[in-house]
Amino acid sequence: MNRVIIFDIDINGHHLEYLHHIYSKALNHEDRMFIFCVSHEFENISDKLKWPNSNNIKFDYLSKTEIEKCNRSNFAVVSSYYKTKLLNEKVKKHKASKIFLIMLMQFLPFL
């Protein structure tokens, strides 16, 4: 079974809507496992939209510490390094075969 990680540290602005659209499409693909790696803050705002339960979708909430580590530098290159490192850890943890990123630029040049 393909395992797809949807990874997004930021859930502000339109990010929640983007995640919801991806979630809605994932409901139709029971042949794949989708792991949403999102900020722990997602739990506080997710009630703004409907997220039906599904056996092929699960959430891995990023801790406050993990997010702070990724955002602790004002230098984009340093921040990118930590985000890529965290993404790599999650890919290994979930044995993902595919990655879906909302914002690719946050991970360059280390992706």
Coordinates of C-alpha atoms in Angstrom, one line a residue:
M1 CA 0.0 0.0 0.0
N2 CA 1.3 3.4 -0.9
R3 CA 1.8 5.7 2.1
V4 CA 1.6 9.4 1.3
I5 CA 2.6 12.1 3.8
I6 CA 0.9 15.5 3.5
F7 CA 3.3 17.8 5.4
D8 CA 2.5 21.3 6.3
I9 CA 3.8 23.2 9.3
D10 CA 1.7 26.3 8.8
I11 CA -2.1 26.1 9.1
N12 CA -2.8 29.8 8.9
G13 CA -4.4 31.6 5.9
H14 CA -5.6 29.2 3.2
H15 CA -3.6 26.3 4.4
L16 CA -6.5 24.8 6.3
E17 CA -8.6 24.9 3.1
Y18 CA -5.8 23.3 1.1
L19 CA -5.5 20.5 3.6
H20 CA -9.3 20.1 3.6
H21 CA -9.4 19.7 -0.2
I22 CA -6.6 17.1 -0.1
Y23 CA -8.4 15.3 2.7
S24 CA -11.6 15.2 0.7
K25 CA -9.8 13.7 -2.3
A26 CA -8.0 11.2 0.0
L27 CA -11.3 9.8 1.1
N28 CA -11.8 8.4 -2.4
H29 CA -8.5 6.6 -2.5
E30 CA -8.8 3.7 -0.1
D31 CA -5.9 1.9 -1.8
R32 CA -3.5 4.4 -0.2
M33 CA -2.7 5.5 3.4
F34 CA -2.6 9.3 3.9
I35 CA -0.7 10.7 6.9
F36 CA -1.3 14.4 7.5
C37 CA 1.7 15.8 9.4
V38 CA 0.4 19.1 10.6
S39 CA 0.8 21.6 13.4
H40 CA -0.8 20.7 16.8
E41 CA -2.8 23.9 16.4
F42 CA -4.8 22.1 13.7
E43 CA -6.9 20.5 16.5
N44 CA -8.0 23.9 17.7
I45 CA -9.3 25.1 14.3
S46 CA -10.2 21.9 12.5
D47 CA -13.9 22.2 13.6
K48 CA -14.3 25.0 11.1
L49 CA -14.7 22.3 8.4
K50 CA -15.9 18.7 8.3
W51 CA -13.4 15.9 8.5
P52 CA -15.2 12.6 8.1
N53 CA -13.4 9.6 9.7
S54 CA -11.7 7.2 7.3
N55 CA -9.5 4.1 7.8
N56 CA -7.0 5.3 5.2
I57 CA -6.3 8.7 6.8
K58 CA -4.5 9.5 10.0
F59 CA -2.9 12.6 11.6
D60 CA 0.5 13.0 13.1
Y61 CA 0.5 16.3 15.0
L62 CA 3.7 18.2 15.0
S63 CA 4.6 19.3 18.5
K64 CA 5.1 23.0 19.5
T65 CA 8.8 22.2 20.1
E66 CA 9.2 20.7 16.5
I67 CA 7.6 23.7 15.0
E68 CA 9.6 26.2 17.0
K69 CA 12.8 24.5 16.0
C70 CA 11.9 24.8 12.4
N71 CA 11.0 28.5 12.8
R72 CA 13.7 29.7 15.2
S73 CA 15.9 31.3 12.6
N74 CA 15.2 34.4 10.5
F75 CA 17.5 33.0 7.8
A76 CA 15.5 31.0 5.3
V77 CA 18.3 28.6 4.6
V78 CA 18.6 27.6 8.3
S79 CA 14.8 27.3 8.6
S80 CA 14.7 25.2 5.4
Y81 CA 17.3 22.9 6.8
Y82 CA 15.3 22.2 10.0
K83 CA 12.1 21.7 8.1
T84 CA 13.7 19.3 5.7
K85 CA 15.2 17.4 8.6
L86 CA 11.8 17.1 10.4
L87 CA 10.2 16.0 7.1
N88 CA 12.8 13.3 6.7
E89 CA 12.2 12.0 10.2
K90 CA 8.4 11.8 9.5
V91 CA 9.0 10.0 6.2
K92 CA 11.1 7.4 7.9
K93 CA 8.7 7.1 10.9
H94 CA 5.7 6.4 8.6
K95 CA 7.6 4.6 5.9
A96 CA 6.1 6.9 3.3
S97 CA 6.6 6.3 -0.4
K98 CA 5.3 9.7 -1.5
I99 CA 5.4 13.3 -0.1
F100 CA 2.9 16.1 -0.8
L101 CA 4.0 19.6 0.2
I102 CA 1.7 22.6 0.1
M103 CA 4.7 25.0 -0.1
L104 CA 7.8 23.6 -1.8
M105 CA 9.9 26.7 -1.5
Q106 CA 10.2 26.3 2.3
F107 CA 12.3 23.2 1.8
L108 CA 14.7 24.3 -0.9
P109 CA 17.6 23.9 -1.3
F110 CA 17.7 20.9 1.0
L111 CA 14.9 18.8 -0.3

